[in-house]
CSV table of C-alpha atoms in Angstrom, one decimal:
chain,number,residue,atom,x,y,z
A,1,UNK,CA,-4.9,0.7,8.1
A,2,UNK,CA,-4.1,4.0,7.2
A,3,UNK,CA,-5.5,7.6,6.8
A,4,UNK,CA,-4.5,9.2,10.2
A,5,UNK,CA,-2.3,12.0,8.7
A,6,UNK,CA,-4.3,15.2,6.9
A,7,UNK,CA,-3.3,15.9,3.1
A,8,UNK,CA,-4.8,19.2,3.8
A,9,UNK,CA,-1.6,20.9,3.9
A,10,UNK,CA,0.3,18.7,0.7
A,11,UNK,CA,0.7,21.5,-1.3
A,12,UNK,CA,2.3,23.7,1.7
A,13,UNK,CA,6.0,25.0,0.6
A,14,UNK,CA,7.4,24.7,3.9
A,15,UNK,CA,8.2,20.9,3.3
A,16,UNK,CA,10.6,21.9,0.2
A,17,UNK,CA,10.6,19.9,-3.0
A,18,UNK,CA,9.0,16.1,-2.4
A,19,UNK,CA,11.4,13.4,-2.6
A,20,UNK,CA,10.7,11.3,-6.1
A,21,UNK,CA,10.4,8.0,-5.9
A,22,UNK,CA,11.8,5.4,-8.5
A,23,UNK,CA,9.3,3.3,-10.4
A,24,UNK,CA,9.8,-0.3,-11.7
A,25,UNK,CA,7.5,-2.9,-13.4
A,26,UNK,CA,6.2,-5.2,-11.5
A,27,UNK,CA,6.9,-9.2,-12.0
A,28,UNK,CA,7.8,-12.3,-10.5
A,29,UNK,CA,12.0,-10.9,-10.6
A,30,UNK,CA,11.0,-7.5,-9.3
A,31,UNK,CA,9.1,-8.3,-6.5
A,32,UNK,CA,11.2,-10.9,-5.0
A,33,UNK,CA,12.1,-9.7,-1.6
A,34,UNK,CA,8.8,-7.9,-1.6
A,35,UNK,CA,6.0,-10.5,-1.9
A,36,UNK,CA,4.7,-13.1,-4.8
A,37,UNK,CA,2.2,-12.4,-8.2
A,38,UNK,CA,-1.0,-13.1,-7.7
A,39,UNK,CA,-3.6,-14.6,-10.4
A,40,UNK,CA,-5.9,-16.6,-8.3
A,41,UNK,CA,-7.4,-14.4,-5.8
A,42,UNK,CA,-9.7,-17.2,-3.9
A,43,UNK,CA,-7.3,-19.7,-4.1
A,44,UNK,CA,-4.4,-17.5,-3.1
A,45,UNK,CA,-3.8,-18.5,0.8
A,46,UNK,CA,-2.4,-15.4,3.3
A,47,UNK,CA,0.7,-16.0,4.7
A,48,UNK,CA,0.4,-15.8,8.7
A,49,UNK,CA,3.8,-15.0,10.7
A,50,UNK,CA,3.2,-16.9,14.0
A,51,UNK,CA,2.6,-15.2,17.2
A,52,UNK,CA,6.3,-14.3,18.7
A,53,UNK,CA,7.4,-15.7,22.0
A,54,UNK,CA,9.2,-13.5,24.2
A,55,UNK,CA,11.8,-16.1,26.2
A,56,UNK,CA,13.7,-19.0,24.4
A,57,UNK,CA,10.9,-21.6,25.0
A,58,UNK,CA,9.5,-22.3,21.2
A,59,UNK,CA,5.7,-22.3,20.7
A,60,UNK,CA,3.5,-25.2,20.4
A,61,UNK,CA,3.4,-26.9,17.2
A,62,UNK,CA,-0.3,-25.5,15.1
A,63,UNK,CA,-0.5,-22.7,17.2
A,64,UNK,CA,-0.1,-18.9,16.9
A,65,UNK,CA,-1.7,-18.9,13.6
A,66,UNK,CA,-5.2,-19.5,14.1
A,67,UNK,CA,-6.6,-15.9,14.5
A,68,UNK,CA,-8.2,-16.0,11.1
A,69,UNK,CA,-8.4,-13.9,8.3
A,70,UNK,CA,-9.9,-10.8,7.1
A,71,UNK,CA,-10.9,-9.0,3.8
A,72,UNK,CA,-13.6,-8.1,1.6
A,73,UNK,CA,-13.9,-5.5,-1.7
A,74,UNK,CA,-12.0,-1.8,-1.5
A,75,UNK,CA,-12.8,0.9,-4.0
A,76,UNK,CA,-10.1,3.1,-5.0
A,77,UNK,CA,-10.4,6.3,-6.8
A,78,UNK,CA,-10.0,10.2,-7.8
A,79,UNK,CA,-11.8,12.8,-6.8
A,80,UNK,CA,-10.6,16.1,-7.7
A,81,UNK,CA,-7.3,15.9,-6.3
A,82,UNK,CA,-7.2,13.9,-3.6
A,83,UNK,CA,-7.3,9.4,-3.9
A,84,UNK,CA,-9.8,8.1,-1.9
A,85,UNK,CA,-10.3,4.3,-0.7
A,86,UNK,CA,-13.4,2.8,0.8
A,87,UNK,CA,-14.2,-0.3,2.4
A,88,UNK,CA,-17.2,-1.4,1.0
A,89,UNK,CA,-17.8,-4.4,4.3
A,90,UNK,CA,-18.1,-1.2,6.7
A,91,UNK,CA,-18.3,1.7,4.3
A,92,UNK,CA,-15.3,3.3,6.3
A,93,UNK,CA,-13.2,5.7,3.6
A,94,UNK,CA,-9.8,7.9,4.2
A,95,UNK,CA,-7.8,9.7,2.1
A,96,UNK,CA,-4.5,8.1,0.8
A,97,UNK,CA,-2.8,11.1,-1.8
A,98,UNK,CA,-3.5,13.9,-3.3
A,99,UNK,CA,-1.9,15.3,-6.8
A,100,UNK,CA,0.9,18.0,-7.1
A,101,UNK,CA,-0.5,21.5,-6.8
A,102,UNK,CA,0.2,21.8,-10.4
A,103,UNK,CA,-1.3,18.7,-12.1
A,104,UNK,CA,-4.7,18.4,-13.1
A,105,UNK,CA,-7.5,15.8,-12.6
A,106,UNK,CA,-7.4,14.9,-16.3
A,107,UNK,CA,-3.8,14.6,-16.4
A,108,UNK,CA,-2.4,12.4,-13.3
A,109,UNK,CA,1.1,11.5,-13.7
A,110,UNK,CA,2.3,11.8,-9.7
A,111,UNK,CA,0.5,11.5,-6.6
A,112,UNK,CA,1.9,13.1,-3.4
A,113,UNK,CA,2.0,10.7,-0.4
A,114,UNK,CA,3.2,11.0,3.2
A,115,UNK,CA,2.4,7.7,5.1
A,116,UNK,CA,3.3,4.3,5.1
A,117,UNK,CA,2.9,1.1,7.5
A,118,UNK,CA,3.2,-2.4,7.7
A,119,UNK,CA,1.6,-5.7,9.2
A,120,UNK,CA,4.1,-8.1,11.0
A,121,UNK,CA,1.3,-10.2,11.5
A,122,UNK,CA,0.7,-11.9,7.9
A,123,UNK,CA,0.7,-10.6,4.2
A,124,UNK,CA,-1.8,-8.5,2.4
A,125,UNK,CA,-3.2,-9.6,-0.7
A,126,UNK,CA,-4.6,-6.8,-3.2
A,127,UNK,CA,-6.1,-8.3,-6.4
A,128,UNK,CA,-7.4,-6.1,-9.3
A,129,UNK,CA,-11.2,-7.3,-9.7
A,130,UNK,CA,-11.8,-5.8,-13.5
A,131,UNK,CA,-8.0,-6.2,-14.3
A,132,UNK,CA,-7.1,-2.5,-13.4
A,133,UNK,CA,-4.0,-1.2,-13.6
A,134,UNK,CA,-2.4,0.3,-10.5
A,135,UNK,CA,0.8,1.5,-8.6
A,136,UNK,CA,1.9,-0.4,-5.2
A,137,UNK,CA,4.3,1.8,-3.0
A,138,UNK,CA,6.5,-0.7,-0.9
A,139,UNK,CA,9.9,-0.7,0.8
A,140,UNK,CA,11.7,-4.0,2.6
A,141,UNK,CA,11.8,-4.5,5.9
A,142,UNK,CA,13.2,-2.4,8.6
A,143,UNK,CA,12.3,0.3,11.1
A,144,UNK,CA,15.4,2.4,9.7
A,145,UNK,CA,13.7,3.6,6.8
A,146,UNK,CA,14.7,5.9,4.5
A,147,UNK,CA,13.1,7.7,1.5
A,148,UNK,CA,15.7,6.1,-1.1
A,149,UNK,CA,14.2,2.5,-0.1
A,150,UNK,CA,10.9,3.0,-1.0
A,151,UNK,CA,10.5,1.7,-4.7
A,152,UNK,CA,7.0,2.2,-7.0
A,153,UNK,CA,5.9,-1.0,-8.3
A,154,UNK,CA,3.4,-0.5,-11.4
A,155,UNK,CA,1.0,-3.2,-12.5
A,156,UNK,CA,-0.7,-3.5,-15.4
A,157,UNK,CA,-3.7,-5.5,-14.5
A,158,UNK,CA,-2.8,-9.0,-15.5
A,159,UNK,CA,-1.9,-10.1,-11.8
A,160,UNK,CA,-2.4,-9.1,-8.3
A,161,UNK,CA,0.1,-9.3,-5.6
A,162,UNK,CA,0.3,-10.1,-2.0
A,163,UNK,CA,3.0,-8.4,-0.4
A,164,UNK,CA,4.7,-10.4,2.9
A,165,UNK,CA,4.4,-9.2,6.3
A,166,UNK,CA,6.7,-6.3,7.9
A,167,UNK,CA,7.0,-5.3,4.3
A,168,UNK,CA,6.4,-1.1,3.8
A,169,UNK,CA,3.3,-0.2,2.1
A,170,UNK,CA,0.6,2.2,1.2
A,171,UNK,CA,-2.6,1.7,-0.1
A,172,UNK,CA,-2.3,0.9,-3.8
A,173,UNK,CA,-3.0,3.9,-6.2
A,174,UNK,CA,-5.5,3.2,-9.3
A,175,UNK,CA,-4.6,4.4,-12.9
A,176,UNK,CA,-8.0,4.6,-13.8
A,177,UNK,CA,-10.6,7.0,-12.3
A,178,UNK,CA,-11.8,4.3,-10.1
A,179,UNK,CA,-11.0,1.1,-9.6
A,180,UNK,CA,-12.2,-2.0,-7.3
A,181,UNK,CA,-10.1,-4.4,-5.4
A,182,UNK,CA,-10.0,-7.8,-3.8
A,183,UNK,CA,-8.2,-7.6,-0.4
A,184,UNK,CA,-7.4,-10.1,2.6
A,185,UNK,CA,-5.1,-10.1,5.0
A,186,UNK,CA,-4.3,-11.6,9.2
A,187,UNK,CA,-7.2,-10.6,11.3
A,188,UNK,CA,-5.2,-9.5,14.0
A,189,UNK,CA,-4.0,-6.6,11.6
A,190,UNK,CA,-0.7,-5.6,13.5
A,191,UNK,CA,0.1,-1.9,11.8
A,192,UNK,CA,3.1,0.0,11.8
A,193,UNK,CA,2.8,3.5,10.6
A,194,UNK,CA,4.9,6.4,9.9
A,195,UNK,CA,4.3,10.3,8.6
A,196,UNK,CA,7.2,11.0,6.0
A,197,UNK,CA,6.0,14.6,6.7
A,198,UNK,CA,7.0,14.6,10.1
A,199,UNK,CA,10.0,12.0,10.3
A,200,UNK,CA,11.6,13.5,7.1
A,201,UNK,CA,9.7,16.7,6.8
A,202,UNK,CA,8.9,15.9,2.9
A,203,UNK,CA,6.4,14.3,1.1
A,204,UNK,CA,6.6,11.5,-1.5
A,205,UNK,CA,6.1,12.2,-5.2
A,206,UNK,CA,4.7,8.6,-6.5
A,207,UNK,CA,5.1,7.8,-10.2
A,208,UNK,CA,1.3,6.6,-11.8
A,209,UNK,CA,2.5,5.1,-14.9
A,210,UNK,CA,5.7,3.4,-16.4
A,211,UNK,CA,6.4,6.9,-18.2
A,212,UNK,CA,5.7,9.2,-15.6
């Protein structure tokens, strides 16, 4: 889920300089903490938090897992400046970044990025389906966020990833001028958002390669 906030106003000067995030390579050391490699897609099972209980009574054993799970194909790409993600099951799109004022279409080092969220009801698997490259924006758990804990992950293709639940993300970010992607996740679909334009009055400047 994601999409709420307008990019219509990225390039605006009133929210200063944006805040540049760090990139790493992502692999089975780096993402610890963050979620696990995937190279099977179908046989790659979702991990499902079960439902919470509110008193000190503990639920019954097999249940508060069973609503299911949900995914189909995403397609992720550039047009002009802005990144755009569809859902091919319902055709539903929404904008997830748009480049600096000052970068071109042919030469995409940084995309600008002012939302986040997270599911605290499962994981979220994203799986490249021709072995794209691509850029996952996370942070660790915690409501307390700050810019400094959000980390760029870069991929090159070999391996998906499913990222655990309460775990900070945005939509992942393709290298290529379009990409398609596996995705499945809880059907219940908890999200957790938050506007970095608003809370921190800045936007995010996301590394799209290991040398940006």
């Amino acid at each position: 889920m994601s999409g709420s906030p307008s990019y219509d106003d990225a390039h605006d000067p009133k929210y200063g300089d944006p805040y540049k995030v760090s990139m790493v390579i992502a692999d089975e050391n780096t993402l610890k903490g963050y979620g696990k490699i995937v190279t099977d897609y179908e046989k790659t099972e979702v991990e499902i938090t079960p439902w919470p209980v509110s008193g000190w009574r503990q639920l019954y054993p097999g249940t508060g897992t069973m609503a299911g799970i949900m995914g189909g194909e995403f397609v992720y790409q550039w047009k002009d400046d802005i990144c755009i993600a569809t859902d091919n099951e319902d055709n539903d799109h929404y904008v997830t970044g748009r480049l600096p004022a000052d970068m071109s279409y042919d030469n995409r080092t940084h995309v600008l990025v002012r939302e986040v969220n997270y599911h605290p009801d499962s994981g979220q698997v994203f799986f490249p389906r021709d072995k794209d490259p691509f850029v996952a924006l996370l942070a660790l758990p915690g409501d307390d966020i700050k810019p400094e804990n959000l980390v760029a992950f870069y991929f090159d293709g070999s391996f998906g990833v499913q990222i655990h639940a309460d775990i900070w993300h945005q939509q992942i970010y393709p290298v290529k001028d379009r990409s398609v992607f596996l995705g499945k996740q809880g059907s219940v679909h908890a999200c957790v958002n938050m506007d970095t334009a608003e809370e921190w009055g800045k936007y995010l400047l996301v590394p799209l390669g290991p040398a940006s």
